[in-house]
GROMACS .gro file of C-alpha atoms in nm:
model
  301
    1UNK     CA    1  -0.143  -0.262   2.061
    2UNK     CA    2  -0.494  -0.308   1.872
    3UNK     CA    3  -0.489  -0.742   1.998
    4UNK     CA    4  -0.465  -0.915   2.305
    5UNK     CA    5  -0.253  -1.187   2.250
    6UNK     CA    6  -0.080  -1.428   1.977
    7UNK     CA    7  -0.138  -1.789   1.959
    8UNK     CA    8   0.067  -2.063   1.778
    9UNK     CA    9  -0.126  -2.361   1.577
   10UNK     CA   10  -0.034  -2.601   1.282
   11UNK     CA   11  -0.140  -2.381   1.018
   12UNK     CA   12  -0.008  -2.004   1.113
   13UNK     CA   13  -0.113  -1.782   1.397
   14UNK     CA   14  -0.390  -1.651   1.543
   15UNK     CA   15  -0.426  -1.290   1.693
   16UNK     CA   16  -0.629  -1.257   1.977
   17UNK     CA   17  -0.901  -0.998   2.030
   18UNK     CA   18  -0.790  -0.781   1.727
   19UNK     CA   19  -0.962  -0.409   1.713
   20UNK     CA   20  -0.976  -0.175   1.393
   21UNK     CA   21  -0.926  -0.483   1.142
   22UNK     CA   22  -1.146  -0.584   0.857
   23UNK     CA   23  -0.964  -0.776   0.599
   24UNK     CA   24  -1.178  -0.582   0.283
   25UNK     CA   25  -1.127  -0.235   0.412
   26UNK     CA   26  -0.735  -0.305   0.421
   27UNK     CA   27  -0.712  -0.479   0.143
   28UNK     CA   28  -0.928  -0.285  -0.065
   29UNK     CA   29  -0.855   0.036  -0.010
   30UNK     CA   30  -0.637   0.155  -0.277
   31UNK     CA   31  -0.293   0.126  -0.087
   32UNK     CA   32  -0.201  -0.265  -0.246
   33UNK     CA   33  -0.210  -0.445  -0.526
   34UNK     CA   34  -0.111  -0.801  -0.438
   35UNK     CA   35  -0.397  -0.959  -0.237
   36UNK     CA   36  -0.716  -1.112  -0.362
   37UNK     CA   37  -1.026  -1.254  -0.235
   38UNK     CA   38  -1.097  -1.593  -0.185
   39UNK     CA   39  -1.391  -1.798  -0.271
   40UNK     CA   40  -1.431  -1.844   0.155
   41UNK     CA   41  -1.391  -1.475   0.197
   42UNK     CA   42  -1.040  -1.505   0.295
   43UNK     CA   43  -0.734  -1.287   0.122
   44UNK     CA   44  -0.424  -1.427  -0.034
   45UNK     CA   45  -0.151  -1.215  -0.052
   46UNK     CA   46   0.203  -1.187  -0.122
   47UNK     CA   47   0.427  -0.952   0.068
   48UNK     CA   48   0.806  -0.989   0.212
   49UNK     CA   49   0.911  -1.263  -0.014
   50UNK     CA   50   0.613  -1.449   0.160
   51UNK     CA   51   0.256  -1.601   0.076
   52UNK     CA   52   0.033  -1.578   0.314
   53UNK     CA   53  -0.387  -1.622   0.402
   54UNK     CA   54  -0.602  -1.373   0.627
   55UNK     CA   55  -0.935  -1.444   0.779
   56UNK     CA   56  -1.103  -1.244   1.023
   57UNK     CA   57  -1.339  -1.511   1.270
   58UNK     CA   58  -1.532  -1.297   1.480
   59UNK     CA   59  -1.307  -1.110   1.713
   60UNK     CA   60  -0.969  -1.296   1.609
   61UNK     CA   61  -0.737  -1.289   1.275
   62UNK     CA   62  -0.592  -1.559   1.171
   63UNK     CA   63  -0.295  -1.566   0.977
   64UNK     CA   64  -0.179  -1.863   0.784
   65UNK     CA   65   0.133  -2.024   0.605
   66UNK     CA   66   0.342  -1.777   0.886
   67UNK     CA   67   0.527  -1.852   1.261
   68UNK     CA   68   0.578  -1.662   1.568
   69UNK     CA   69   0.895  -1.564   1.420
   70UNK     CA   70   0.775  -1.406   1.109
   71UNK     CA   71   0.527  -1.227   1.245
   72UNK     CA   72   0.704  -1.047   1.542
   73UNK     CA   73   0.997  -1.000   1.257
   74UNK     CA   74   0.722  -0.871   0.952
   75UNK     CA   75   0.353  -0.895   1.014
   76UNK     CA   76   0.332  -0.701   1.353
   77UNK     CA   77   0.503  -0.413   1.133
   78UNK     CA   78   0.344  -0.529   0.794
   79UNK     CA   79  -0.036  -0.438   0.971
   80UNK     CA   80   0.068  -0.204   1.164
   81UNK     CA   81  -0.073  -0.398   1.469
   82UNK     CA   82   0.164  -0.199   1.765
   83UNK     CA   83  -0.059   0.159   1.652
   84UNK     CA   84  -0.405   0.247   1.834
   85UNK     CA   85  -0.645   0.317   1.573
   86UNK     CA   86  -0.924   0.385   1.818
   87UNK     CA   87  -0.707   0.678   1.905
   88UNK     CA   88  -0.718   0.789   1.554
   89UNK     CA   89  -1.049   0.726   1.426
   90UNK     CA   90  -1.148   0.928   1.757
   91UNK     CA   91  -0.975   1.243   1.669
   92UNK     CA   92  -1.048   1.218   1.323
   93UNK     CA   93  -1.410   1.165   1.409
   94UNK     CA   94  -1.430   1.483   1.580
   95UNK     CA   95  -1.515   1.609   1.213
   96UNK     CA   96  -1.877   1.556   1.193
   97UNK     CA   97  -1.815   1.508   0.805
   98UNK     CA   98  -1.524   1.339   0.771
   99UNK     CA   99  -1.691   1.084   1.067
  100UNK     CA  100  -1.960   0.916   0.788
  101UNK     CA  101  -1.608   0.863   0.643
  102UNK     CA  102  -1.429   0.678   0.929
  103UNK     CA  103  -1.723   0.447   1.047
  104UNK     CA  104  -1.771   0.350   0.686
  105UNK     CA  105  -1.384   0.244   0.698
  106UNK     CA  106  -1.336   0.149   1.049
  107UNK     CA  107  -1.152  -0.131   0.947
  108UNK     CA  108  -0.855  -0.010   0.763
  109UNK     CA  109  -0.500   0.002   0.896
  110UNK     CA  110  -0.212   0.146   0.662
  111UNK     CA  111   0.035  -0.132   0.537
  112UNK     CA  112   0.389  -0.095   0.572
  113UNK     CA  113   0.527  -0.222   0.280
  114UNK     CA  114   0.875  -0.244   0.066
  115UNK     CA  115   0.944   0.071  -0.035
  116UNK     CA  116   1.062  -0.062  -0.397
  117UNK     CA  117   0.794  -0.263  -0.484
  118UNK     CA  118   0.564   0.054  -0.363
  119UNK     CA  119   0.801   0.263  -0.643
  120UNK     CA  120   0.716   0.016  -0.882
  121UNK     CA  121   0.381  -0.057  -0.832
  122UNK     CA  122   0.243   0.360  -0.833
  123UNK     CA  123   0.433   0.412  -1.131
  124UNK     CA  124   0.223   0.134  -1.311
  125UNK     CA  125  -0.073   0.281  -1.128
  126UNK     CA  126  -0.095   0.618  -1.258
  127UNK     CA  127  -0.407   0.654  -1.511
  128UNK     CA  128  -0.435   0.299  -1.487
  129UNK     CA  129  -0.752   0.053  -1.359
  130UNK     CA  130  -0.633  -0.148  -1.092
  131UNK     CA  131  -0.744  -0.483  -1.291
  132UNK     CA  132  -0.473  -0.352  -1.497
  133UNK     CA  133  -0.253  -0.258  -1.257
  134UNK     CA  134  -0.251  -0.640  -1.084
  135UNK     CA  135  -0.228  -0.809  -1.431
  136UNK     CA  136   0.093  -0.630  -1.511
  137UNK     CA  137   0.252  -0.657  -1.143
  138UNK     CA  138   0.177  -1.006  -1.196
  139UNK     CA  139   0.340  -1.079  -1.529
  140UNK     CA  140   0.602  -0.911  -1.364
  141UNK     CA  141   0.608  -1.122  -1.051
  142UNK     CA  142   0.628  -1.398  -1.261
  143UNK     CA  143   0.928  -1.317  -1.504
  144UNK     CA  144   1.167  -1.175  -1.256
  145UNK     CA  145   1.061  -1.289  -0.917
  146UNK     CA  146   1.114  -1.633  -0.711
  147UNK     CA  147   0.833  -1.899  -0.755
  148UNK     CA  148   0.656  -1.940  -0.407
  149UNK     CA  149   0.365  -2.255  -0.363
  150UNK     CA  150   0.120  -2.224  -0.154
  151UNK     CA  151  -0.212  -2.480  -0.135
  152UNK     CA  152  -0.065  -2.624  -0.467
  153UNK     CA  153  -0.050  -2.316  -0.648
  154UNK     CA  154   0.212  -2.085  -0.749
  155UNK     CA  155   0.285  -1.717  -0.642
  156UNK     CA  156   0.593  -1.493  -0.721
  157UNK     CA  157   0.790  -1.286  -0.484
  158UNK     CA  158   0.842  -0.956  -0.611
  159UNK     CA  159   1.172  -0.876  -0.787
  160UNK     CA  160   1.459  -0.776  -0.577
  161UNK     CA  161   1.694  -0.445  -0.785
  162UNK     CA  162   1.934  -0.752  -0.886
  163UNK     CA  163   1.685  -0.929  -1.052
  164UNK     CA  164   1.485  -0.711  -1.180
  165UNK     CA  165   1.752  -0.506  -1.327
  166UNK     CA  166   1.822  -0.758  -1.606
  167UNK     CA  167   1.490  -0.674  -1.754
  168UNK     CA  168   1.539  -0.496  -2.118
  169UNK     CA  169   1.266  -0.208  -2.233
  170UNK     CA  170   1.140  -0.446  -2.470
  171UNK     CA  171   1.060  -0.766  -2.186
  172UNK     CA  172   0.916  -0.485  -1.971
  173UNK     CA  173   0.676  -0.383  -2.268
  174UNK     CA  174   0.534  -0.741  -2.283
  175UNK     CA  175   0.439  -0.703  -1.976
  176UNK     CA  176   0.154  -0.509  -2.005
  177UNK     CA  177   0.257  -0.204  -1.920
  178UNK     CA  178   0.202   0.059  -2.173
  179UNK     CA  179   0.409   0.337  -2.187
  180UNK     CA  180   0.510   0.307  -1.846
  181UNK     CA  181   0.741   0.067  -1.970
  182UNK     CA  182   1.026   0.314  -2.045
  183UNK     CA  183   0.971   0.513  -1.682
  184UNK     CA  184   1.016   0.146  -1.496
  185UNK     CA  185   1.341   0.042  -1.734
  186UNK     CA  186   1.467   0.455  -1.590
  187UNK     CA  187   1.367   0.364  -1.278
  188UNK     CA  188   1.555   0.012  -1.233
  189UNK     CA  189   1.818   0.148  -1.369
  190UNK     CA  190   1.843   0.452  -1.169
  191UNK     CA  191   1.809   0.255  -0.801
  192UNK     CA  192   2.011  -0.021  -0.938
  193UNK     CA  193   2.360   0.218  -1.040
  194UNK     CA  194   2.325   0.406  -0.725
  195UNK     CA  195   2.320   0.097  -0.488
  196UNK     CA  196   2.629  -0.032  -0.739
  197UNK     CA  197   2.770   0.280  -0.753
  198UNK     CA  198   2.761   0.356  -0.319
  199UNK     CA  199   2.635   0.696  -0.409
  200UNK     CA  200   2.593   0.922  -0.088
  201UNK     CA  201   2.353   1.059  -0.027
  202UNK     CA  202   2.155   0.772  -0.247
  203UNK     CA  203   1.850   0.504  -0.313
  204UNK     CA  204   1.960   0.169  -0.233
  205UNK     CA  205   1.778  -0.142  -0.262
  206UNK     CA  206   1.491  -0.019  -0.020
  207UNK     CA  207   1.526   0.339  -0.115
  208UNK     CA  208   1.661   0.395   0.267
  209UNK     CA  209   1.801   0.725   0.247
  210UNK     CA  210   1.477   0.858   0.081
  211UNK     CA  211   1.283   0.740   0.359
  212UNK     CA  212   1.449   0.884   0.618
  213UNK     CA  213   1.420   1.267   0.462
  214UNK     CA  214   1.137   1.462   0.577
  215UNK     CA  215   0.815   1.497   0.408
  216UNK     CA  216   0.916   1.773   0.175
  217UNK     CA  217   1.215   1.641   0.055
  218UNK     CA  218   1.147   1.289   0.045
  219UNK     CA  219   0.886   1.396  -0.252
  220UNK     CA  220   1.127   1.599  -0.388
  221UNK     CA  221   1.366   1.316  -0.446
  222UNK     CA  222   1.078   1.090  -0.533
  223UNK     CA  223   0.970   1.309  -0.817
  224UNK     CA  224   1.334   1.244  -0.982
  225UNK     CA  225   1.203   0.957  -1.080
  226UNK     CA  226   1.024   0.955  -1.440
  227UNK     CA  227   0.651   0.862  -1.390
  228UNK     CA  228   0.628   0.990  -1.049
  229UNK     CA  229   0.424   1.327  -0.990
  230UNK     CA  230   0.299   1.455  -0.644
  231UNK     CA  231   0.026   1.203  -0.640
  232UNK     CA  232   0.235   0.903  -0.705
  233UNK     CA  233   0.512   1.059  -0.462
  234UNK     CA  234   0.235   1.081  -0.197
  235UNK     CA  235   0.130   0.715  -0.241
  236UNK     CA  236   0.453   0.595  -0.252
  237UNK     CA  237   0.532   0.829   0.073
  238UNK     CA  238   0.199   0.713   0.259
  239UNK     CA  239   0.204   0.347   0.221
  240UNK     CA  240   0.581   0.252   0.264
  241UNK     CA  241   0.807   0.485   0.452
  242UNK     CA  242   0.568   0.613   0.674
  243UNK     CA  243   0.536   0.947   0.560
  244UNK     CA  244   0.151   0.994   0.779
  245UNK     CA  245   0.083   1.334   0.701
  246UNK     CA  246   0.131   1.243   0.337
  247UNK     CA  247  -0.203   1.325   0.125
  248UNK     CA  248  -0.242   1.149  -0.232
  249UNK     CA  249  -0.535   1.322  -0.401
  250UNK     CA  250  -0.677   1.139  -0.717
  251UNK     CA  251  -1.017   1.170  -0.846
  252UNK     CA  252  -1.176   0.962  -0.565
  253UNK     CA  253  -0.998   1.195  -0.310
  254UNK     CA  254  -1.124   1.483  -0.545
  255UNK     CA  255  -1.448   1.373  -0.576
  256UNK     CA  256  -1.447   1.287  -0.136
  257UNK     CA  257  -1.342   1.651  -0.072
  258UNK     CA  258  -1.589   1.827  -0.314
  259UNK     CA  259  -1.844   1.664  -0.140
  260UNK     CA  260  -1.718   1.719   0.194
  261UNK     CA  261  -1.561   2.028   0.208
  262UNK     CA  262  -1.484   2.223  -0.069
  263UNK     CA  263  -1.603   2.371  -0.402
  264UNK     CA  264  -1.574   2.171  -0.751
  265UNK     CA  265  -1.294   2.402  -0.936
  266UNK     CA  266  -1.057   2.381  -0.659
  267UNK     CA  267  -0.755   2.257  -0.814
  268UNK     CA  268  -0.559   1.916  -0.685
  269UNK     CA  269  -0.216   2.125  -0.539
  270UNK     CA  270  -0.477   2.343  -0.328
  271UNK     CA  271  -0.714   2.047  -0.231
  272UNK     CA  272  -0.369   1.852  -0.133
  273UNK     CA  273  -0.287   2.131   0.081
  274UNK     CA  274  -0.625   2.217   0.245
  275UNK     CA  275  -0.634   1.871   0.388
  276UNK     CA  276  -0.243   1.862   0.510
  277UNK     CA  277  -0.361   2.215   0.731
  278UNK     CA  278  -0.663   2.022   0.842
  279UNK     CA  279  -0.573   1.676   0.926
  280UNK     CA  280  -0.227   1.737   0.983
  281UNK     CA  281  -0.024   1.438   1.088
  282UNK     CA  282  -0.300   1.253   1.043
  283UNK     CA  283  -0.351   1.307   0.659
  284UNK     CA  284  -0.307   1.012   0.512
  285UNK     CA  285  -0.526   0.827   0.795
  286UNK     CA  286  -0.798   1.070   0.663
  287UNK     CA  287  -0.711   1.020   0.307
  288UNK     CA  288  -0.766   0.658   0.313
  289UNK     CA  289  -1.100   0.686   0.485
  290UNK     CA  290  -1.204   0.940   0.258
  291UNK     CA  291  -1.058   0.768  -0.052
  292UNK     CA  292  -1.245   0.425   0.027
  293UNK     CA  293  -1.603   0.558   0.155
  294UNK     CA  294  -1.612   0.784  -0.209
  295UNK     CA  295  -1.503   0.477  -0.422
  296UNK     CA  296  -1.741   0.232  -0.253
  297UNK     CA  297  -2.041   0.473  -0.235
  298UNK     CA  298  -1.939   0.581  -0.603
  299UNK     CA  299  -1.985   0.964  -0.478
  300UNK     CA  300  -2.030   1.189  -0.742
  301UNK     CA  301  -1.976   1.535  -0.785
   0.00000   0.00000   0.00000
């Protein structure tokens, strides 16, 4: 484990001794949507049905609005607090290049989130700014999800199928969403039959039988649904059903490996699959260092 030790308090938790966490690599990385920064430095975010507020003081984390119970049943997982980064960042460091990479990052651990939201979310990602991206996860939030308060303000869970599956095309295009709008409306629909429907082998709610395939398939099946190409797949892969060797390459990532490694016209398929060969089962670890030192040092090819 990357902590020494939980404590209980009034307010949340606190985590003890934490290694390998910085609150603005996680969370600003490219792998969430639904936290934002505070005015104290702090993140809010929503996750699990749950609101809750991260600071980092000095060598501790403290979590607040949460219990013991919550996080050994969500947050442990959520942060992916039971992996040793060190162990990671070591071997990936072994790559003099892709080291300028890691230290620049060397706070970043890969969420595990809800597989459905993730679905969701990538689809309204692709060729989309993530100010955009928020605003219409948001709106949302706020039609079909559950109202949550926290510090007197109010958050929205994100939708579960049941809800969300009400939505028409034409709610769904007030929402901000472009033409995305008709692969989302496909995409509700096409979880929420096959969970009705007890379709085997299937998506249910949290798309369990897609995360359980390997890495090949478990694209394959993810590119079924309209609005998701490798990249999206990869994401969706990566960042909620632990698919590690997973290796989403957008323009960032492009831009990252030019500079890096390889030469400008190399297409996205073959820069997807040089990495894969190099990093192996470590891709996506790589990918997210490599993804967040090119967009934050605005590396240009």
């Amino acid at each position: 484990m990357d902590y020494k030790s939980i404590e209980n308090f009034e307010e949340g938790i606190i985590i003890k001794d934490v290694v390998n966490f910085k609150p603005k690599d996680i969370f600003e990385c490219g792998q969430c949507f639904r936290w934002d920064k505070q005015p104290n430095g702090n993140y809010i975010g929503v996750a699990y049905g749950r609101v809750i507020e991260v600071e980092k003081r000095e060598n501790d984390i403290i979590i607040y609005n949460t219990n013991l119970e919550d996080f050994n049943t969500i947050w442990h997982n959520y942060f992916d607090l039971g992996r040793d980064y060190s162990k990671i960042k070591a071997n990936l460091s072994k790559d003099p290049l892709l080291k300028k990479a890691v230290e620049f990052g060397e706070g970043i651990r890969l969420l595990q989130q809800e597989p459905f939201e993730i679905l969701i979310s990538f689809i309204i990602s692709a060729n989309n700014r993530i100010p955009m991206i928020k605003r219409a996860i948001n709106k949302i939030c706020e039609k079909w999800g559950e109202p949550i308060e926290y510090k007197e303000k109010e958050y929205y869970s994100f939708p579960t199928i049941e809800s969300f599956h009400s939505a028409t095309l034409e709610e769904l295009q007030l929402c901000s969403l472009g033409f995305r709008a008709k692969y989302i409306k496909d995409t509700i629909d096409k979880v929420y039959n096959n969970k009705q429907n007890n379709v085997t082998p299937c998506f249910d709610t949290g798309l369990d039988w897609i995360k359980g395939l390997d890495s090949d398939k478990c694209q394959k099946e993810l590119k079924k649904f309209n609005g998701v190409g490798p990249k999206v797949a990869d994401c969706i892969m990566l960042f909620s059903m632990e698919k590690y060797s997973s290796f989403p390459v957008d323009v960032w990532v492009k831009r990252a490996m030019q500079h890096f490694y390889l030469a400008p016209d190399v297409s996205l398929p073959k820069i997807r699959e040089f990495a894969i060969n190099k990093f192996g089962s470590l891709s996506g670890f790589a990918q997210q260092y490599l993804f967040y030192y090119a967009r934050e040092n605005n590396i240009k090819i």
